[in-house]
PDB file of C-alpha atoms in Angstrom:
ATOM      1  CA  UNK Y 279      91.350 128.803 134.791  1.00 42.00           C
ATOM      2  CA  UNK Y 280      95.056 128.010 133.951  1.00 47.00           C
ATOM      3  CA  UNK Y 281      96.257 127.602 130.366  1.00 47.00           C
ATOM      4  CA  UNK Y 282      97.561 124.130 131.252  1.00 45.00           C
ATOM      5  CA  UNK Y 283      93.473 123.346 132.383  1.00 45.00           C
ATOM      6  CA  UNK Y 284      92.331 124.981 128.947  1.00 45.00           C
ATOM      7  CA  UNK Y 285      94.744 122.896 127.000  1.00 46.00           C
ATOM      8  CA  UNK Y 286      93.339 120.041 128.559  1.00 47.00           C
ATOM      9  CA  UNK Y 287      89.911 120.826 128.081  1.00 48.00           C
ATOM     10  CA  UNK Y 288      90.336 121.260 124.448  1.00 49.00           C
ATOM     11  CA  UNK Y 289      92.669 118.408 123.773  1.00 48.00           C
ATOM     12  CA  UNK Y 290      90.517 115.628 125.824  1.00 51.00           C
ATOM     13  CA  UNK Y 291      87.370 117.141 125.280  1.00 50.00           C
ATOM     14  CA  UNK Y 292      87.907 117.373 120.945  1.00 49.00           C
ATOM     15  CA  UNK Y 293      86.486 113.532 120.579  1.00 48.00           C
ATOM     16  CA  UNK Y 294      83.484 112.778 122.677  1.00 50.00           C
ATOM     17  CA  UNK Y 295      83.093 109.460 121.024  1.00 63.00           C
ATOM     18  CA  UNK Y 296      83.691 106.380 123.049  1.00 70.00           C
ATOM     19  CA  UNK Y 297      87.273 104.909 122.704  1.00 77.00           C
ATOM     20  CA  UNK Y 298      87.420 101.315 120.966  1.00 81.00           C
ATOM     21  CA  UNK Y 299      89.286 100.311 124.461  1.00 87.00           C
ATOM     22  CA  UNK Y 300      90.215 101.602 128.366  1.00 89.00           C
ATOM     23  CA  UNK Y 301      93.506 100.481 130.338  1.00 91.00           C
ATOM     24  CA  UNK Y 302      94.766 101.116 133.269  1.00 93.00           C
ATOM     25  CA  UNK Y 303      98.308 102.453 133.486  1.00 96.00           C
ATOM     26  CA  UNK Y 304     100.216 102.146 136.886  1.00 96.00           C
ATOM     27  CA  UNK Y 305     104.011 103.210 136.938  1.00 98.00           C
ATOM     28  CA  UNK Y 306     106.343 103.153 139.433  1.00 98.00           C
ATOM     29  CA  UNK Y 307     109.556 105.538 139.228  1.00 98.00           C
ATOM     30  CA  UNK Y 308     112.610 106.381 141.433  1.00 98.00           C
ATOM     31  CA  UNK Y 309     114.987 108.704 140.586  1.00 96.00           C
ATOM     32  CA  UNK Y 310     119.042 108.548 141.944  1.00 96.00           C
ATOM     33  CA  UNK Y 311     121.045 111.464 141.951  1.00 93.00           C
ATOM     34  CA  UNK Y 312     124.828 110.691 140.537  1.00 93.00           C
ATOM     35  CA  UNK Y 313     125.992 114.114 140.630  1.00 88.00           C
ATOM     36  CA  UNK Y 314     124.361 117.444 140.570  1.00 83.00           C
ATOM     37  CA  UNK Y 315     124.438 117.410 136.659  1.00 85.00           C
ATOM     38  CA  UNK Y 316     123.618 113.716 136.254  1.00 91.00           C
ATOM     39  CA  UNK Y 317     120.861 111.188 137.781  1.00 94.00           C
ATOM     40  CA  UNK Y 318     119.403 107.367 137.198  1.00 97.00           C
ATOM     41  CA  UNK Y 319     116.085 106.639 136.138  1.00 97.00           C
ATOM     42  CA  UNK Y 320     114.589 103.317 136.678  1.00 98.00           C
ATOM     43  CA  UNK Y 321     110.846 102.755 135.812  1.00 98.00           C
ATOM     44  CA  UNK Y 322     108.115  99.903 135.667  1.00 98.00           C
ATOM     45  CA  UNK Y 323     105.332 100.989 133.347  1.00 97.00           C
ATOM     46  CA  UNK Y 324     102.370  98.081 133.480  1.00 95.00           C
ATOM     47  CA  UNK Y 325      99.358  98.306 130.857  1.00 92.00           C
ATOM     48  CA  UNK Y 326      96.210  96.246 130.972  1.00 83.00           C
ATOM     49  CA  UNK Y 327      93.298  96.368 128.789  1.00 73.00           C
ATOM     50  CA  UNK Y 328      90.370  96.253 130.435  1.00 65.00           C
ATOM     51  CA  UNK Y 329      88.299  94.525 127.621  1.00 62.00           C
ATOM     52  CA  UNK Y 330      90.803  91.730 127.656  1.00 65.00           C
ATOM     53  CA  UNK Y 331      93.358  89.425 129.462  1.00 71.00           C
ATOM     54  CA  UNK Y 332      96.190  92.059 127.046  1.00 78.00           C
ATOM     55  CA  UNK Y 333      98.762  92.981 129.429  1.00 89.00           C
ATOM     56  CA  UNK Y 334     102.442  95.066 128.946  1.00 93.00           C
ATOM     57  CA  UNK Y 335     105.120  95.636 131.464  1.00 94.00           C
ATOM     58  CA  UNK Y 336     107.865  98.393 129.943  1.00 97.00           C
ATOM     59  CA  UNK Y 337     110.915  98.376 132.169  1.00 97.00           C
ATOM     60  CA  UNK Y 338     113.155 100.865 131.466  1.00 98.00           C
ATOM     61  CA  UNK Y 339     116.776 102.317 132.902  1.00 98.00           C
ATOM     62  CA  UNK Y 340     117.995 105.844 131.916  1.00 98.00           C
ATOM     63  CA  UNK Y 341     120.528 108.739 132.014  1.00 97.00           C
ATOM     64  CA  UNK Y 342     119.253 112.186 132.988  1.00 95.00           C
ATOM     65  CA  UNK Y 343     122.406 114.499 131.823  1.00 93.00           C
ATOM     66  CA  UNK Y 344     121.911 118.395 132.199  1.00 87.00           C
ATOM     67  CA  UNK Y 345     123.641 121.434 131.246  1.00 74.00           C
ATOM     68  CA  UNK Y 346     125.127 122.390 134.006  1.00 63.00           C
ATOM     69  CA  UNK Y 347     123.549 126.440 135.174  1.00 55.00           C
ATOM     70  CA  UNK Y 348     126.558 128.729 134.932  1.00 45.00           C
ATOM     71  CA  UNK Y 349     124.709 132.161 135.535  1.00 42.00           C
ATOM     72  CA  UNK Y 350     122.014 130.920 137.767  1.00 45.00           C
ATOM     73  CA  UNK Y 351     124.361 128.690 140.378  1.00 47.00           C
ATOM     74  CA  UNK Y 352     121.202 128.356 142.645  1.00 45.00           C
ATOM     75  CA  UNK Y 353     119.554 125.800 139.981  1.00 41.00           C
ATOM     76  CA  UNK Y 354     122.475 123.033 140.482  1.00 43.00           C
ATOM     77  CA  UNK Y 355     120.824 121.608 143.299  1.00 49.00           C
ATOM     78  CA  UNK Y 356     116.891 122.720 142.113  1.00 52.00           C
ATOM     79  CA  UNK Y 357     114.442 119.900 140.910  1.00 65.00           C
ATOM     80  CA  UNK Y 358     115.005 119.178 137.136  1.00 62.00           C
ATOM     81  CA  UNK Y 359     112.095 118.752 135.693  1.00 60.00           C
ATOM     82  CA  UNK Y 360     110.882 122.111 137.345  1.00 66.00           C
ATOM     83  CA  UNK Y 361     113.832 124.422 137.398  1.00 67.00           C
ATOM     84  CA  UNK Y 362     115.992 123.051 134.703  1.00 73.00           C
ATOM     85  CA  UNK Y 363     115.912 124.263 131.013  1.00 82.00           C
ATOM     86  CA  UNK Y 364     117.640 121.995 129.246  1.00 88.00           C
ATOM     87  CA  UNK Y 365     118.528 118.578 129.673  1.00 91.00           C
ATOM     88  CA  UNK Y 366     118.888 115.051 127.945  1.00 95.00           C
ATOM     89  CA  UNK Y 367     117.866 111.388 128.758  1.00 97.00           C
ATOM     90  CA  UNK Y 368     119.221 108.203 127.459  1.00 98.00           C
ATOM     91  CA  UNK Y 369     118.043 104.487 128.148  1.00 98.00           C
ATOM     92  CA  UNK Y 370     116.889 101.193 127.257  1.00 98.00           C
ATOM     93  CA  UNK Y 371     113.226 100.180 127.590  1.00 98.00           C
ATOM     94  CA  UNK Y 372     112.646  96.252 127.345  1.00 96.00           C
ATOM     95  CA  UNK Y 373     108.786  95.246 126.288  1.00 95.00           C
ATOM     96  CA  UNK Y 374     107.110  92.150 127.298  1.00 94.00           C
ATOM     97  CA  UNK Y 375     103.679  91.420 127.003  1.00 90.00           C
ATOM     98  CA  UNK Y 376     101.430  88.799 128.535  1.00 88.00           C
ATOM     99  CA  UNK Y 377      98.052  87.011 127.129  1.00 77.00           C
ATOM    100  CA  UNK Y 378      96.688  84.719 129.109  1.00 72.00           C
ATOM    101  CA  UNK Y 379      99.353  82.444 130.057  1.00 72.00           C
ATOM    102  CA  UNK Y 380     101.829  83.190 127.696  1.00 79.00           C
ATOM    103  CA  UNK Y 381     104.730  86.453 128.367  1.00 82.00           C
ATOM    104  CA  UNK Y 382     106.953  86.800 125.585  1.00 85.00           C
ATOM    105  CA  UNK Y 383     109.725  89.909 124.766  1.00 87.00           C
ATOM    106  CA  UNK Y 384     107.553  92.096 122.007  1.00 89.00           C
ATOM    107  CA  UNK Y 385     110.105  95.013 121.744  1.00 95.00           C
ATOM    108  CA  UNK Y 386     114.040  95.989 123.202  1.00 97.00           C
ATOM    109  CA  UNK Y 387     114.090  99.726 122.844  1.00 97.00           C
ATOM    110  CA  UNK Y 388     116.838 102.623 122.474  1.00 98.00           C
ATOM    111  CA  UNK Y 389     115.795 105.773 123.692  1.00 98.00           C
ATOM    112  CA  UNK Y 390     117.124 109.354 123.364  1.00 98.00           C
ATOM    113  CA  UNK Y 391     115.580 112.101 124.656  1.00 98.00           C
ATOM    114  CA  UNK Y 392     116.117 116.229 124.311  1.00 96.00           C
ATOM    115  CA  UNK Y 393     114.115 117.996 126.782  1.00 95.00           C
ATOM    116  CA  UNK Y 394     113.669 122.242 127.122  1.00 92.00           C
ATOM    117  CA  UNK Y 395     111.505 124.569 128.651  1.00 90.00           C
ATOM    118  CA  UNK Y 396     110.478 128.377 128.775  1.00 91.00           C
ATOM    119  CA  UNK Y 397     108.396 130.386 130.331  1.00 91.00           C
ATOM    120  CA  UNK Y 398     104.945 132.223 129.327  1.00 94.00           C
ATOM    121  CA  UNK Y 399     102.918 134.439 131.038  1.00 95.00           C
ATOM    122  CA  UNK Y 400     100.104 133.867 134.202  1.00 93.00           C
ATOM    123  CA  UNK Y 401     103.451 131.547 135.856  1.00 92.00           C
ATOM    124  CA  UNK Y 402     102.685 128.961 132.827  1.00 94.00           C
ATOM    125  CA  UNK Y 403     105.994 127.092 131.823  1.00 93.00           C
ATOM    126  CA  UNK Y 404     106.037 125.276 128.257  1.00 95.00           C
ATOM    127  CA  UNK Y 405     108.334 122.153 128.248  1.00 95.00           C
ATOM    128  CA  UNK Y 406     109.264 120.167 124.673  1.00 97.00           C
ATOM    129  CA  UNK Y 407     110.473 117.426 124.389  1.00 98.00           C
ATOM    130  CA  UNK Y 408     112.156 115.214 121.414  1.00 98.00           C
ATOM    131  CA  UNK Y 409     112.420 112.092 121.209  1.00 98.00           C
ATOM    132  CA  UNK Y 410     113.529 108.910 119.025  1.00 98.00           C
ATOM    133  CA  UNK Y 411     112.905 105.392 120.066  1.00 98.00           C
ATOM    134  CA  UNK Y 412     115.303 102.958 118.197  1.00 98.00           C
ATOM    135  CA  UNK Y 413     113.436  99.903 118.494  1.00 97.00           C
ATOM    136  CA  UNK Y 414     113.991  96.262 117.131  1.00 97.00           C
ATOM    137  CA  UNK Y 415     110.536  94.338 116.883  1.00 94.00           C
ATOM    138  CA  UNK Y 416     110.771  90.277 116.238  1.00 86.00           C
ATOM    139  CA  UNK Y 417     114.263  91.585 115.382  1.00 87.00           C
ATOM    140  CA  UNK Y 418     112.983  93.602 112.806  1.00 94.00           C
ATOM    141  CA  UNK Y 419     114.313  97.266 113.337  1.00 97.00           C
ATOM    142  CA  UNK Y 420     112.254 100.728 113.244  1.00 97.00           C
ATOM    143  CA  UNK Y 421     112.397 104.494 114.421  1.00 98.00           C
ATOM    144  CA  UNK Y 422     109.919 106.022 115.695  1.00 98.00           C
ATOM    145  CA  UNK Y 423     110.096 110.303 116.278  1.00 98.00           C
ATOM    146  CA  UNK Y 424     108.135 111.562 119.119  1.00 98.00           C
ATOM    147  CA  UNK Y 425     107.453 115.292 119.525  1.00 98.00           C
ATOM    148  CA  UNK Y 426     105.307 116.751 122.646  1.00 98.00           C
ATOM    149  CA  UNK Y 427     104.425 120.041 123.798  1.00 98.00           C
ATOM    150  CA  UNK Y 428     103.609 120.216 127.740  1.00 98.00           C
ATOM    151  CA  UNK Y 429     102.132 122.948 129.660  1.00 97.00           C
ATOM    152  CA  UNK Y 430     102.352 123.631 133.459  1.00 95.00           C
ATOM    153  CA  UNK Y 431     101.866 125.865 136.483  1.00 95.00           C
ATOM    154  CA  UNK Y 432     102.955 125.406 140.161  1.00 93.00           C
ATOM    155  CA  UNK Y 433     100.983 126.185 142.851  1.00 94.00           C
ATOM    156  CA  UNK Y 434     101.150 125.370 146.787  1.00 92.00           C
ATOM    157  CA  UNK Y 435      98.221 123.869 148.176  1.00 93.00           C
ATOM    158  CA  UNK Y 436      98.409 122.978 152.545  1.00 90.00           C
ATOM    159  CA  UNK Y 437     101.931 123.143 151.727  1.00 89.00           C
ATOM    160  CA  UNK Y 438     102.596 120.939 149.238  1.00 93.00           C
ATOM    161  CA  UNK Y 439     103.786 121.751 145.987  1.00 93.00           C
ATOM    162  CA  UNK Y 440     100.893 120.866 143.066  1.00 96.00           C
ATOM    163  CA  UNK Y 441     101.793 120.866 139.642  1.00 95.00           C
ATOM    164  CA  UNK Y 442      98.499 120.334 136.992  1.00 97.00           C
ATOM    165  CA  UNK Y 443     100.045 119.411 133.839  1.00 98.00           C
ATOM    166  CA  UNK Y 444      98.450 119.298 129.839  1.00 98.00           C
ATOM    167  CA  UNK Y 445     100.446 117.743 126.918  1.00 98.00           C
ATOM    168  CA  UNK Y 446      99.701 116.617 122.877  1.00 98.00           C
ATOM    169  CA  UNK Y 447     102.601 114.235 122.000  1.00 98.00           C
ATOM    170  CA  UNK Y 448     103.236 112.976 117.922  1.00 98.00           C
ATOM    171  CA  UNK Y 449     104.009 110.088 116.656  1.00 98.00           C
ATOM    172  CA  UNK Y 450     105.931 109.459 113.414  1.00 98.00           C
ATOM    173  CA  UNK Y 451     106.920 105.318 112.786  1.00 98.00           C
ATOM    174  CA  UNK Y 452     108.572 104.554 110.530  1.00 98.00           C
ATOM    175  CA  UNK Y 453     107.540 101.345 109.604  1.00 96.00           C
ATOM    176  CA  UNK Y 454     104.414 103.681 107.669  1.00 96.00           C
ATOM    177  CA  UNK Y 455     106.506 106.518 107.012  1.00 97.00           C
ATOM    178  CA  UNK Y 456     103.525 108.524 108.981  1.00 96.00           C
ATOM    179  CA  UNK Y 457     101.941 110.475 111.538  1.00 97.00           C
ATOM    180  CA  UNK Y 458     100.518 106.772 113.245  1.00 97.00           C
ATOM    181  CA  UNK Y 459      99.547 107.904 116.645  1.00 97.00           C
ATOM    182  CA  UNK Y 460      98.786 111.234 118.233  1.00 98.00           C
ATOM    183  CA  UNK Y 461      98.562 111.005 122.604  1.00 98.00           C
ATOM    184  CA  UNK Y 462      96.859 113.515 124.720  1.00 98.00           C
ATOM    185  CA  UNK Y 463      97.603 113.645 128.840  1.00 98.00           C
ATOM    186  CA  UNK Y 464      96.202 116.121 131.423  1.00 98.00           C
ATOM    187  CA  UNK Y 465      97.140 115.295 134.971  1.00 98.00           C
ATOM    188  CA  UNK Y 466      98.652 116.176 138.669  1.00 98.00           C
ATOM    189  CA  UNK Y 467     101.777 115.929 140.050  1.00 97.00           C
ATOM    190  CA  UNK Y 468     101.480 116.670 144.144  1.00 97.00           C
ATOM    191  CA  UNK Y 469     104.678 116.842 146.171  1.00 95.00           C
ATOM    192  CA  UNK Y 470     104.434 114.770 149.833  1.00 96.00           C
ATOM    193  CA  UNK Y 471     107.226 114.975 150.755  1.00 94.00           C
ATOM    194  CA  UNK Y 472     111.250 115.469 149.910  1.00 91.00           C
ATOM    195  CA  UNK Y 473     111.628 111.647 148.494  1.00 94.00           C
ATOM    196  CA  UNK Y 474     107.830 110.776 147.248  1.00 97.00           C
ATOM    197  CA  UNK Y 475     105.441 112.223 144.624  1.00 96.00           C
ATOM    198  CA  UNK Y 476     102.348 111.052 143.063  1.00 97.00           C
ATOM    199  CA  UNK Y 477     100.679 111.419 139.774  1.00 98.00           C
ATOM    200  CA  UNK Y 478      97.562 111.052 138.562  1.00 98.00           C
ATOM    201  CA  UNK Y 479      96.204 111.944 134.861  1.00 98.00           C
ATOM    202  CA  UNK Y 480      93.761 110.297 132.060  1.00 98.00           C
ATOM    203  CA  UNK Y 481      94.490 110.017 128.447  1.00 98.00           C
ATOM    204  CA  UNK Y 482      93.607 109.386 125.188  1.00 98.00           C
ATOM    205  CA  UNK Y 483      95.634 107.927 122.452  1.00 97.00           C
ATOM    206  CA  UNK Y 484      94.487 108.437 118.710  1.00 97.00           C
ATOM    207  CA  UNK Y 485      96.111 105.708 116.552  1.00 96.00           C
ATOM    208  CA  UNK Y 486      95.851 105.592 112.672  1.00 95.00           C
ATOM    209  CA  UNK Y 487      98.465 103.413 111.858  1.00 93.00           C
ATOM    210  CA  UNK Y 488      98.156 100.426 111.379  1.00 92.00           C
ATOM    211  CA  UNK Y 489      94.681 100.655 111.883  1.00 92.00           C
ATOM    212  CA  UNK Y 490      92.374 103.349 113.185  1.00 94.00           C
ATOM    213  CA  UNK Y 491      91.630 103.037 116.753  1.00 94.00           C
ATOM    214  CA  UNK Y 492      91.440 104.843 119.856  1.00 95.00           C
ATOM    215  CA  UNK Y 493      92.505 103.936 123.583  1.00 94.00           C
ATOM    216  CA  UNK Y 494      91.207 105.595 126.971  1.00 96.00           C
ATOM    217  CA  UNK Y 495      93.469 105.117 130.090  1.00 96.00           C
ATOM    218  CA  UNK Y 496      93.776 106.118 133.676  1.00 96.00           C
ATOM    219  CA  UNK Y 497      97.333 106.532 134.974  1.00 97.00           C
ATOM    220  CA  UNK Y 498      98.258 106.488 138.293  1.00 97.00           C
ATOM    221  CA  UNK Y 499     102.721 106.902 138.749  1.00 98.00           C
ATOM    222  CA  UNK Y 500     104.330 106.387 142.008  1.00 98.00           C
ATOM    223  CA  UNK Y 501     107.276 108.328 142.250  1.00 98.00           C
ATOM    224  CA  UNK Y 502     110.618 107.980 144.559  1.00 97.00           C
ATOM    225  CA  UNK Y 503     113.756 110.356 144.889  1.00 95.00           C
ATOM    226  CA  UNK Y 504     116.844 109.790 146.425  1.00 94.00           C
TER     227      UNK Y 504
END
């Protein structure tokens, strides 16, 4: 068994209790290359709670900037996420959420983003990532720090490139001056083809701020390169 499946063992497996809530979390993401050091992100996140007629759409539009490799020339043109070990992401997410009838803008959101990776034994690469949202709630505004940890491992499977993935991710708001929300993911990424991937993973989300609850979800991410 991989580290990234151990990880993911202990980190969904630590509360066996049943989560106050479930959602379903479908994404879809395509990726545009600018230049060989630069690409555009544009994603559509949707969240709805099963239990309820609660529904969020994040739609987001980011700058992937890397460093561009100097010794290693080969990884200009390699897959970022995979090959790259440092890189940054700016954007904008805009929130709106939906019950019943009734959509209104919850959240306009500032994002920066410093992503690095290195490698441990068994073919395991650990990525981290930091991150501060900048976000202005009914025009109130708040930061919020986000820290997570990821662990992966490539492997081929009929060809295709499949990439199991385990990550813990922190929250620190601002608005509590705390620790409000720790998020655990273990997934799949699997490779069809040069311009499509698809992801798959489950999650649970641990909030304690401003109240103590906790959310299970099933994500599913569409995902288009060109």
């Amino acid at each position: 068994m991989s580290c990234a499946a151990l990880f993911a063992c202990q980190a969904l497996g630590g509360a066996a209790h049943a989560a106050d809530s479930s959602e379903l979390w479908p994404e879809l993401s395509a990726f545009i290359a600018l230049r060989p050091d630069a690409r555009l992100y544009l994603d559509a996140s949707y969240a709805r709670d099963k239990e309820s007629a609660a529904r969020t759409l994040d739609l987001s539009a980011f700058v992937d900037i890397s460093i561009k490799p100097i010794l290693r020339e080969q990884l200009r043109t390699e897959d970022w996420q995979r090959s790259r070990f440092f890189w940054t992401r700016l954007g904008y997410t805009r929130v709106v959420k939906a019950a019943d009838s009734a959509a209104y803008v919850a959240e306009d959101r500032g994002i920066l983003s410093l992503y690095g990776k290195a490698p441990l034994p068994s073919e395991v690469w650990l990525e981290a990532r930091a991150r501060a949202d900048l976000r202005w709630i009914d025009h109130d505004y708040s930061t919020r720090y986000r820290m997570r940890l990821e662990a992966t491992r490539e492997f081929t499977v009929s060809e295709r490139t499949v990439v199991p993935y385990a990550n813990v991710e922190w929250f620190y708001d601002t608005r509590y001056d705390s620790w409000a929300r720790t998020l655990y993911q273990a997934g799949t990424e699997i490779t069809v083809n040069q311009h499509f991937r698809f992801e798959i993973y489950v999650a649970r989300q641990n909030d304690r701020r401003p109240s103590e609850e906790t959310l299970d979800a099933l994500g599913l991410v569409a995902k288009w390169y060109f």
